[in-house]
Short mmCIF file of C-alpha atoms in Angstrom, two decimals:
data_model
loop_
_atom_site.label_atom_id
_atom_site.label_comp_id
_atom_site.label_asym_id
_atom_site.label_seq_id
_atom_site.Cartn_x
_atom_site.Cartn_y
_atom_site.Cartn_z
CA MET A 1 -2.43 14.38 32.91
CA ARG A 2 0.94 14.80 33.64
CA ILE A 3 2.87 16.96 31.28
CA LEU A 4 7.02 16.62 31.06
CA GLU A 5 8.94 20.17 30.67
CA SER A 6 11.80 19.27 28.46
CA PRO A 7 14.99 19.50 29.07
CA LEU A 8 14.03 16.37 31.27
CA SER A 9 16.30 15.83 34.48
CA GLU A 10 17.57 12.28 35.18
CA GLU A 11 15.28 12.53 38.32
CA THR A 12 12.25 13.20 36.52
CA VAL A 13 12.91 10.66 33.56
CA ARG A 14 13.72 7.74 36.64
CA SER A 15 10.04 8.40 38.17
CA LEU A 16 8.41 7.62 34.74
CA ARG A 17 5.93 4.45 35.39
CA LEU A 18 5.60 1.78 32.47
CA GLY A 19 1.65 2.40 31.28
CA GLU A 20 1.72 6.26 32.08
CA ILE A 21 0.12 8.53 29.63
CA VAL A 22 2.52 11.80 29.51
CA TYR A 23 2.79 15.32 27.45
CA ILE A 24 5.86 17.03 26.42
CA ASN A 25 6.34 20.74 26.54
CA GLY A 26 9.58 22.23 25.47
CA PRO A 27 12.61 21.85 23.06
CA VAL A 28 12.57 18.51 20.82
CA ILE A 29 14.53 17.72 18.25
CA THR A 30 13.80 15.05 15.61
CA GLY A 31 16.24 11.93 14.16
CA ARG A 32 15.83 9.09 11.99
CA ASP A 33 18.11 7.04 10.19
CA GLU A 34 20.74 9.10 8.69
CA MET A 35 20.81 11.68 11.41
CA HIS A 36 21.58 9.09 14.02
CA ILE A 37 25.00 7.89 11.73
CA ARG A 38 26.02 11.40 11.17
CA ALA A 39 25.71 12.19 14.93
CA ILE A 40 27.49 9.63 15.64
CA GLU A 41 30.20 9.69 12.69
CA LYS A 42 30.85 13.30 13.75
CA ALA A 43 31.20 12.42 17.74
CA LYS A 44 33.49 9.52 16.46
CA ALA A 45 35.75 12.23 14.21
CA GLY A 46 35.85 14.47 17.26
CA GLU A 47 33.78 16.86 15.13
CA LYS A 48 31.13 19.34 17.09
CA VAL A 49 27.19 18.39 16.65
CA PRO A 50 24.58 20.61 17.25
CA ASP A 51 24.33 21.37 20.92
CA GLU A 52 20.66 20.66 20.92
CA ILE A 53 21.15 16.92 20.83
CA ILE A 54 22.69 16.56 24.33
CA GLY A 55 20.25 15.82 26.84
CA SER A 56 17.46 16.01 24.19
CA VAL A 57 13.99 14.63 23.82
CA LEU A 58 14.59 12.69 20.34
CA TYR A 59 11.47 12.11 18.05
CA HIS A 60 11.89 9.79 15.62
CA CYS A 61 10.24 11.46 13.02
CA GLY A 62 10.56 12.64 9.42
CA PRO A 63 7.89 15.48 9.37
CA ILE A 64 6.09 17.21 6.19
CA MET A 65 7.68 20.74 6.53
CA THR A 66 6.42 23.84 4.26
CA GLU A 67 8.25 27.01 3.49
CA ILE A 68 5.59 30.14 3.35
CA ASP A 69 7.29 33.62 3.17
CA GLY A 70 10.73 31.91 4.16
CA LYS A 71 9.03 30.44 7.28
CA LYS A 72 8.94 27.04 7.99
CA SER A 73 6.51 25.50 9.51
CA VAL A 74 5.27 21.72 10.12
CA VAL A 75 2.15 20.14 8.36
CA ALA A 76 2.04 16.60 9.58
CA ALA A 77 4.59 14.99 12.21
CA GLY A 78 3.83 11.40 13.48
CA PRO A 79 6.33 8.82 14.80
CA THR A 80 8.69 6.61 12.61
CA THR A 81 9.24 2.69 13.26
CA SER A 82 12.32 2.65 16.05
CA ALA A 83 13.48 -0.76 15.88
CA ARG A 84 14.87 0.81 12.85
CA MET A 85 17.85 2.67 14.63
CA ASN A 86 18.40 -0.06 17.26
CA SER A 87 21.65 -0.84 16.33
CA LEU A 88 22.33 3.16 16.36
CA GLU A 89 20.57 3.67 19.71
CA SER A 90 22.52 2.86 22.88
CA GLU A 91 25.40 4.78 21.48
CA MET A 92 23.21 7.58 20.94
CA ILE A 93 22.07 7.62 24.08
CA SER A 94 25.44 6.87 26.22
CA ARG A 95 27.16 9.56 23.92
CA PHE A 96 24.44 12.29 24.12
CA HIS A 97 22.60 11.50 27.15
CA ILE A 98 19.28 11.43 25.41
CA ARG A 99 16.65 11.48 28.12
CA ALA A 100 13.59 10.85 26.25
CA ILE A 101 12.86 8.72 23.02
CA VAL A 102 9.33 9.53 21.62
CA GLY A 103 8.69 6.79 18.78
CA LYS A 104 6.31 3.53 17.79
CA GLY A 105 6.87 0.28 17.91
CA GLY A 106 9.27 -0.02 21.04
CA MET A 107 13.16 -0.78 20.52
CA SER A 108 15.20 -3.92 21.20
CA LYS A 109 16.66 -5.04 24.88
CA GLU A 110 19.74 -3.89 24.08
CA VAL A 111 18.42 -0.37 23.86
CA ALA A 112 16.33 -0.90 27.10
CA GLU A 113 19.24 -1.79 29.13
CA THR A 114 21.10 1.26 27.77
CA MET A 115 18.21 3.37 28.90
CA ALA A 116 18.34 1.47 32.31
CA LYS A 117 21.74 2.30 32.76
CA GLU A 118 22.03 6.25 31.39
CA GLY A 119 18.25 7.03 32.77
CA CYS A 120 16.23 7.39 29.59
CA VAL A 121 12.69 6.82 28.89
CA TYR A 122 11.03 5.42 25.77
CA LEU A 123 7.38 7.43 25.25
CA ALA A 124 5.18 5.53 22.40
CA ALA A 125 3.47 8.19 20.19
CA THR A 126 0.35 7.10 18.24
CA GLY A 127 1.49 5.88 14.59
CA GLY A 128 0.08 7.80 11.73
CA ALA A 129 -1.46 10.55 14.36
CA ALA A 130 0.53 13.09 12.28
CA VAL A 131 -1.76 16.15 12.52
CA THR A 132 -2.78 15.55 15.84
CA LEU A 133 0.54 15.14 17.00
CA ALA A 134 1.99 18.29 14.69
CA GLU A 135 -0.39 20.82 16.89
CA GLY A 136 1.43 20.08 19.95
CA LEU A 137 4.86 21.56 17.98
CA TYR A 138 4.14 24.78 18.23
CA ALA A 139 7.09 26.24 16.94
CA VAL A 140 10.02 25.76 14.70
CA ASP A 141 13.78 26.63 16.06
CA GLY A 142 15.85 25.51 13.34
CA VAL A 143 17.09 22.89 11.11
CA GLU A 144 20.61 21.03 10.91
CA TRP A 145 21.88 18.71 7.79
CA GLU A 146 19.09 19.87 5.43
CA ASP A 147 21.22 18.01 2.93
CA LEU A 148 19.73 14.56 4.31
CA GLY A 149 16.33 15.58 3.15
CA MET A 150 12.85 16.50 4.74
CA ALA A 151 12.23 13.38 6.57
CA GLU A 152 15.82 12.59 7.78
CA ALA A 153 17.09 16.22 8.39
CA MET A 154 17.41 17.32 12.09
CA TRP A 155 14.23 19.50 12.92
CA LYS A 156 14.36 21.43 16.13
CA PHE A 157 11.11 22.07 17.39
CA ARG A 158 9.63 23.54 20.79
CA ALA A 159 6.35 21.34 22.16
CA ASN A 160 3.38 22.53 23.32
CA LYS A 161 1.51 19.34 24.96
CA LEU A 162 2.93 17.23 22.43
CA GLY A 163 1.36 13.83 22.98
CA PRO A 164 -0.31 11.63 23.98
CA LEU A 165 2.45 9.59 25.07
CA ILE A 166 2.64 6.06 26.78
CA VAL A 167 5.64 5.21 28.71
CA ALA A 168 6.40 2.44 26.64
CA MET A 169 10.08 1.27 27.97
CA ASP A 170 11.05 3.10 31.45
CA SER A 171 14.26 3.64 32.68
CA LYS A 172 14.81 0.18 34.88
CA GLY A 173 14.68 -2.11 31.82
CA ASN A 174 11.03 -2.79 31.75
CA SER A 175 9.22 -2.52 28.50
CA LEU A 176 5.18 -2.55 27.74
CA TYR A 177 6.36 -4.53 24.33
CA GLU A 178 7.92 -6.90 25.73
CA LYS A 179 4.76 -7.61 28.40
CA VAL A 180 2.31 -7.62 25.71
CA ASN A 181 4.49 -10.34 23.63
CA GLU A 182 4.65 -12.41 26.44
CA SER A 183 1.31 -12.89 26.55
CA LEU A 184 0.35 -13.01 23.14
CA ARG A 185 -2.32 -15.86 22.46
CA ARG A 186 -0.85 -17.30 19.14
CA MET B 1 -5.25 17.61 -12.52
CA VAL B 2 -6.76 14.18 -11.64
CA VAL B 3 -3.79 12.29 -10.20
CA GLU B 4 -3.38 15.43 -8.26
CA LYS B 5 -6.63 15.46 -6.54
CA LEU B 6 -6.59 11.56 -6.35
CA LEU B 7 -3.58 12.27 -4.24
CA ARG B 8 -5.28 14.73 -1.99
CA LEU B 9 -8.24 13.03 -1.41
CA SER B 10 -6.35 9.96 -0.60
CA ASN B 11 -3.95 11.72 1.98
CA THR B 12 -6.51 13.88 3.58
CA ARG B 13 -9.67 11.86 4.09
CA LEU B 14 -9.73 8.41 5.27
CA PRO B 15 -12.36 6.34 3.44
CA HIS B 16 -15.37 5.93 5.85
CA ASP B 17 -15.67 1.76 6.16
CA ILE B 18 -12.06 2.14 8.05
CA GLY B 19 -13.40 5.11 9.99
CA TRP B 20 -16.37 2.84 11.00
CA ALA B 21 -14.26 0.04 11.85
CA LEU B 22 -12.15 2.36 13.92
CA GLU B 23 -15.05 3.25 15.71
CA ALA B 24 -16.46 -0.20 16.22
CA ALA B 25 -12.75 -1.16 17.57
CA ALA B 26 -12.72 1.73 20.34
CA GLY B 27 -16.20 0.68 21.13
CA TRP B 28 -14.86 -2.65 22.18
CA GLU B 29 -11.63 -1.64 23.64
CA THR B 30 -11.48 -2.04 27.68
CA ASN B 31 -7.74 -1.43 27.79
CA GLU B 32 -7.18 2.25 28.66
CA ILE B 33 -3.93 2.20 27.03
CA ALA B 34 -5.34 0.95 23.48
CA TYR B 35 -8.38 3.39 24.37
CA SER B 36 -5.89 6.43 24.18
CA GLN B 37 -4.33 5.02 20.98
CA LEU B 38 -7.60 4.66 19.24
CA GLY B 39 -9.02 8.28 20.31
CA ALA B 40 -6.01 9.90 19.00
CA ILE B 41 -6.21 7.78 15.71
CA MET B 42 -9.93 9.00 15.41
CA ASP B 43 -9.39 12.92 16.80
CA ASN B 44 -6.56 12.96 14.08
CA VAL B 45 -8.87 11.68 11.11
CA LYS B 46 -10.82 14.41 11.51
CA LYS B 47 -8.10 17.26 11.86
CA ALA B 48 -6.88 16.02 8.97
CA GLU B 49 -9.83 16.01 6.83
CA PHE B 50 -10.68 19.16 8.31
CA LEU B 51 -7.66 20.94 7.86
CA GLY B 52 -6.98 19.16 4.38
CA ARG B 53 -3.50 17.90 5.47
CA PRO B 54 -1.93 14.85 5.08
CA MET B 55 -3.12 12.45 8.03
CA CYS B 56 0.09 10.82 8.44
CA GLN B 57 3.43 12.40 7.48
CA ASP B 58 4.31 9.17 5.58
CA THR B 59 2.32 9.79 2.28
CA GLY B 60 4.26 6.85 1.08
CA ILE B 61 5.03 5.71 -1.92
CA PRO B 62 1.55 6.02 -4.22
CA VAL B 63 0.80 2.94 -5.92
CA PHE B 64 -1.78 3.14 -8.65
CA TYR B 65 -3.70 0.82 -10.63
CA VAL B 66 -5.29 1.70 -14.12
CA SER B 67 -8.06 0.03 -15.47
CA GLY B 68 -10.47 0.42 -18.15
CA LYS B 69 -9.69 1.94 -21.25
CA PHE B 70 -6.55 3.92 -21.49
CA ASP B 71 -3.26 4.09 -24.07
CA SER B 72 0.24 4.72 -23.20
CA SER B 73 0.15 8.53 -22.57
CA ILE B 74 -1.33 7.56 -18.85
CA ALA B 75 2.01 6.88 -17.43
CA GLY B 76 3.34 10.36 -18.15
CA LEU B 77 0.15 12.26 -16.71
CA ILE B 78 -0.01 9.84 -13.16
CA ALA B 79 3.96 11.09 -12.93
CA GLU B 80 3.09 14.47 -13.73
CA GLY B 81 0.30 14.66 -11.32
CA VAL B 82 2.67 12.80 -8.53
CA ARG B 83 5.11 15.66 -8.78
CA LYS B 84 2.69 18.58 -8.81
CA ALA B 85 1.48 16.96 -5.57
CA THR B 86 4.05 16.61 -3.98
CA LYS B 87 4.53 20.53 -3.81
CA SER B 88 1.00 21.27 -3.89
CA ILE B 89 -0.37 19.05 -0.64
CA PRO B 90 2.55 18.76 0.31
CA LEU B 91 3.25 15.04 0.13
CA ARG B 92 6.55 14.16 1.92
CA PRO B 93 9.32 13.40 -0.68
CA ASN B 94 10.07 10.07 -0.35
CA THR B 95 11.61 8.26 -3.64
CA VAL B 96 15.45 7.82 -2.81
CA ASP B 97 17.97 6.06 -4.97
CA PRO B 98 18.38 2.66 -3.03
CA ILE B 99 22.23 2.46 -3.27
CA THR B 100 22.94 6.30 -2.73
CA ARG B 101 20.06 6.89 -0.46
CA GLU B 102 19.85 10.19 -2.89
CA ASN B 103 16.38 11.94 -2.32
CA SER B 104 14.86 13.01 -5.93
CA GLY B 105 12.42 15.49 -4.15
CA ASP B 106 9.48 15.15 -6.13
CA ASN B 107 8.42 11.02 -5.49
CA LEU B 108 9.94 10.44 -8.85
CA GLY B 109 13.01 8.58 -9.96
CA GLU B 110 13.54 5.24 -11.90
CA GLY B 111 10.70 2.96 -11.74
CA MET B 112 8.44 5.13 -10.02
CA PRO B 113 5.75 5.94 -10.17
CA ILE B 114 4.66 2.55 -9.48
CA ILE B 115 1.65 1.53 -11.97
CA HIS B 116 -0.33 -1.80 -12.72
CA TYR B 117 -2.67 -2.02 -15.65
CA HIS B 118 -5.68 -3.62 -15.92
CA PRO B 119 -7.02 -3.02 -19.17
CA THR B 120 -11.26 -3.88 -19.74
CA ASP B 121 -13.90 -3.72 -22.25
CA ASP B 122 -15.41 -0.72 -20.46
CA ASP B 123 -15.88 2.82 -21.99
CA PHE B 124 -14.25 4.71 -18.93
CA THR B 125 -11.13 4.58 -16.95
CA GLU B 126 -10.29 4.16 -13.61
CA ILE B 127 -7.08 5.17 -11.88
CA THR B 128 -6.59 3.89 -8.01
CA VAL B 129 -4.12 4.77 -5.62
CA LEU B 130 -2.86 3.60 -2.44
CA PRO B 131 -0.56 5.60 -0.90
CA LYS B 132 1.76 3.11 0.90
CA GLY B 133 4.02 3.69 4.06
CA ALA B 134 6.85 2.18 4.60
CA GLY B 135 6.17 1.15 8.53
CA SER B 136 3.84 -1.50 7.16
CA GLU B 137 5.39 -2.15 3.86
CA ASN B 138 8.38 -2.82 5.74
CA MET B 139 6.57 -5.72 7.43
CA SER B 140 5.65 -7.85 4.08
CA LYS B 141 6.07 -11.39 4.21
CA LEU B 142 6.51 -14.22 1.20
CA ALA B 143 6.76 -17.61 1.84
CA MET B 144 6.99 -20.80 -0.45
CA LEU B 145 5.32 -22.92 1.51
CA ASN B 146 5.61 -27.18 0.66
CA PRO B 147 2.11 -27.95 -0.20
CA ALA B 148 2.05 -30.70 2.49
CA ASP B 149 2.07 -27.29 4.79
CA GLY B 150 -1.72 -27.21 3.84
CA ILE B 151 -4.41 -24.12 4.71
CA GLU B 152 -3.04 -25.03 8.87
CA GLY B 153 0.75 -23.62 7.18
CA VAL B 154 -0.76 -20.76 5.54
CA LYS B 155 -2.94 -19.74 8.60
CA ARG B 156 -0.06 -19.87 10.93
CA PHE B 157 2.32 -18.19 8.49
CA ILE B 158 -0.29 -15.33 8.48
CA ILE B 159 -0.65 -15.09 11.91
CA ASP B 160 3.13 -14.94 12.46
CA ALA B 161 3.90 -12.26 9.91
CA VAL B 162 1.30 -10.10 12.01
CA LEU B 163 2.21 -10.88 15.57
CA ASN B 164 5.67 -10.78 15.13
CA ALA B 165 5.36 -7.25 13.26
CA GLY B 166 4.58 -6.29 16.78
CA GLY B 167 3.78 -2.40 16.86
CA ARG B 168 5.72 -1.73 13.70
CA PRO B 169 3.05 -1.58 11.09
CA CYS B 170 0.71 0.61 13.07
CA PRO B 171 -1.74 -1.44 14.52
CA PRO B 172 -5.20 -1.81 13.96
CA THR B 173 -4.12 -2.76 10.69
CA ILE B 174 -5.45 -4.56 7.38
CA VAL B 175 -4.06 -7.52 6.54
CA GLY B 176 -3.69 -8.55 2.84
CA VAL B 177 -2.85 -11.70 1.77
CA GLY B 178 -2.29 -13.42 -1.64
CA ILE B 179 -2.34 -17.48 -1.72
CA GLY B 180 -1.06 -18.85 -4.45
CA GLY B 181 0.14 -17.87 -7.81
CA THR B 182 4.11 -17.26 -8.39
CA ALA B 183 6.38 -15.31 -5.94
CA ASP B 184 5.56 -12.19 -7.63
CA VAL B 185 2.10 -12.69 -8.72
CA CYS B 186 1.48 -13.77 -5.14
CA MET B 187 2.90 -10.40 -3.15
CA GLU B 188 1.23 -8.66 -5.99
CA MET B 189 -2.18 -10.10 -5.01
CA SER B 190 -1.34 -9.36 -1.23
CA LYS B 191 -1.08 -5.61 -1.68
CA GLU B 192 -4.30 -5.45 -4.21
CA ALA B 193 -6.14 -7.32 -1.62
CA LEU B 194 -6.15 -3.95 0.68
CA LEU B 195 -8.09 -2.09 -2.04
CA ARG B 196 -11.42 -4.14 -1.13
CA PRO B 197 -13.46 -1.78 1.36
CA LEU B 198 -14.22 -3.50 4.45
CA ASP B 199 -17.87 -3.24 3.96
CA VAL B 200 -17.66 -5.91 1.06
CA GLU B 201 -17.27 -9.51 1.64
CA ASN B 202 -15.07 -11.93 -0.33
CA GLU B 203 -17.36 -13.23 -3.07
CA ASP B 204 -15.48 -16.58 -2.72
CA PRO B 205 -17.17 -18.37 0.29
CA VAL B 206 -13.89 -20.33 1.54
CA LEU B 207 -12.10 -17.04 1.45
CA LYS B 208 -14.46 -15.20 3.18
CA GLU B 209 -14.85 -17.89 6.33
CA LEU B 210 -10.72 -18.00 6.25
CA GLU B 211 -10.86 -14.18 6.56
CA GLU B 212 -13.51 -14.31 9.26
CA GLU B 213 -11.65 -16.65 11.49
CA LEU B 214 -8.04 -15.16 11.08
CA PHE B 215 -9.77 -11.83 11.92
CA ILE B 216 -11.26 -12.99 15.07
CA LYS B 217 -7.55 -15.19 15.91
CA LEU B 218 -6.13 -11.91 15.64
CA ASN B 219 -8.11 -9.99 17.56
CA GLU B 220 -7.81 -12.27 20.48
CA SER B 221 -4.41 -12.28 20.40
CA GLY B 222 -3.88 -9.36 22.76
CA LEU B 223 -1.49 -6.69 20.44
CA GLY B 224 -3.29 -4.44 20.36
CA PRO B 225 -3.21 -0.69 19.22
CA MET B 226 0.73 0.22 18.52
CA GLY B 227 1.40 -3.25 20.18
CA LEU B 228 0.80 -1.78 23.37
CA GLY B 229 -1.78 -4.45 24.57
CA GLY B 230 -5.72 -4.51 23.85
CA SER B 231 -8.24 -6.31 21.60
CA SER B 232 -8.43 -4.32 18.61
CA THR B 233 -5.43 -5.87 16.30
CA VAL B 234 -6.73 -5.92 13.18
CA LEU B 235 -9.44 -4.00 10.93
CA GLY B 236 -9.95 -6.64 8.54
CA VAL B 237 -8.39 -9.56 6.54
CA ARG B 238 -8.75 -9.18 2.96
CA ILE B 239 -7.44 -12.64 1.02
CA LYS B 240 -7.17 -13.12 -3.03
CA LYS B 241 -5.67 -16.34 -4.09
CA ALA B 242 -4.64 -17.56 -7.91
CA TYR B 243 -3.69 -21.01 -9.12
CA CYS B 244 -0.37 -22.06 -8.60
CA HIS B 245 2.11 -25.13 -9.99
CA THR B 246 1.33 -28.53 -7.99
CA ALA B 247 4.67 -28.33 -6.72
CA SER B 248 4.25 -24.72 -4.80
CA LEU B 249 2.37 -22.91 -1.84
CA PRO B 250 3.15 -19.31 -2.15
CA VAL B 251 1.66 -17.33 0.29
CA ALA B 252 2.35 -13.71 0.64
CA VAL B 253 1.26 -11.13 3.37
CA ASN B 254 1.33 -7.37 2.52
CA ILE B 255 0.04 -5.50 5.74
CA GLY B 256 -1.63 -1.82 5.54
CA CYS B 257 -1.46 0.32 8.73
CA TRP B 258 -4.47 2.11 10.47
CA ALA B 259 -4.52 4.61 7.72
CA THR B 260 -5.00 2.04 4.78
CA ARG B 261 -5.69 4.99 2.06
CA ARG B 262 -7.05 4.79 -1.16
CA ALA B 263 -9.21 6.62 -3.44
CA THR B 264 -10.55 6.13 -7.29
CA ALA B 265 -11.07 8.33 -9.84
CA ARG B 266 -13.63 7.08 -12.58
CA ILE B 267 -13.12 9.16 -16.05
CA LYS B 268 -16.17 9.05 -18.37
CA PRO B 269 -16.26 9.40 -22.03
CA ASP B 270 -17.48 12.14 -21.43
CA GLY B 271 -14.75 13.93 -19.97
CA THR B 272 -16.55 13.74 -16.26
CA VAL B 273 -15.20 12.41 -13.34
CA GLU B 274 -16.27 10.64 -10.58
CA TYR B 275 -14.01 10.29 -7.25
CA ILE B 276 -15.08 7.02 -5.40
CA GLN B 277 -13.15 5.97 -1.99
CA GLY B 278 -15.79 2.74 -0.46
CA GLY B 279 -17.41 2.70 2.26
CA GLU B 280 -19.83 5.31 1.30
#
């Protein structure tokens, strides 16, 4: 079992092999469609974005959160479909040096090429395994852009053994999804 | 109260037939990655039920089916149940205005909740809920085929819809199919088809055979759990049909993720309520 410590170095990221099963410890942020749009808009306008985005492990996830006595905690947090962010992700990776994307279903060839260039990997989380994955997020460090709604806000978590995650797109431009797709018996 | 409980049950406890189908799928898998995905799913299902938490963070849009004896007050009761359940379970507030993308915060809003009505002569009322997540719903497909495309065209369309969706609808999935009707009825049938438990056979022998053929073909494809490769791509294929225009051949696909959640409350004349999920 390989446990990766976030923030990840480019060297660690580039050492990951396709199909490897890994877990993550340390800071993880969430971001979906609206978070991507806002981060890019702000950066383009020369405005500051939250520091945590830089060099982050970005989890495509819209969690269910609850608040008890003013303390926020995570109820369920599985991955969302990453392909929805295909048109936004290359810019996110290049601008903010995202080191790992955690999601489901994989991303486009264009994103794979950007990941190879910038040193980023795609880690597949099990879709729907929201309670198991929430157990891997033991602390809530805060939230940004809560006006976007619970699902679309940027949540800041600390992970302890978040996973299992499969290295489904490596930093050499290879994609497990593409390999599976090429050998499909239709 | 009944609707709130129904939403809690459907979101926290996977119907047993689907649980068994996942166990069976894991038994067939030889691919290590596929096995790890099914393992994580089954581990998650147990934890969700034990902790009383939604098994998936996408608690979806609850689609309701009301049948039996009822009057127009039922829509208000269902809406109130959704509003309460969103806070008490909690469910993720998912409904937004399609133009402004503004979230209502309570899973209600224009056109919500979605309710299909089927009045019958029974003395009880049945409320069924199918919480439908967007990952699978976004993969929905409708084709108005030419009658000349025939059953082969129908099969090709269904297979392509499932394989082109890849890992996005969270396989192993349940494939809901509608054949015939008009465009709207065809789509409606494809979703309603998902309600039939995996251990209940299609009453129509022709459709039963078609379901089995597609089930084998899709599981031989190699797509596997989460599209990462393997031998379990679908847990079942469910087909409904209706007569259609002589110039039409509508076919619709509505995919249900592995967590095709469903639950039914049967409210009897004496006020007692029986909760049914299928697969028991």
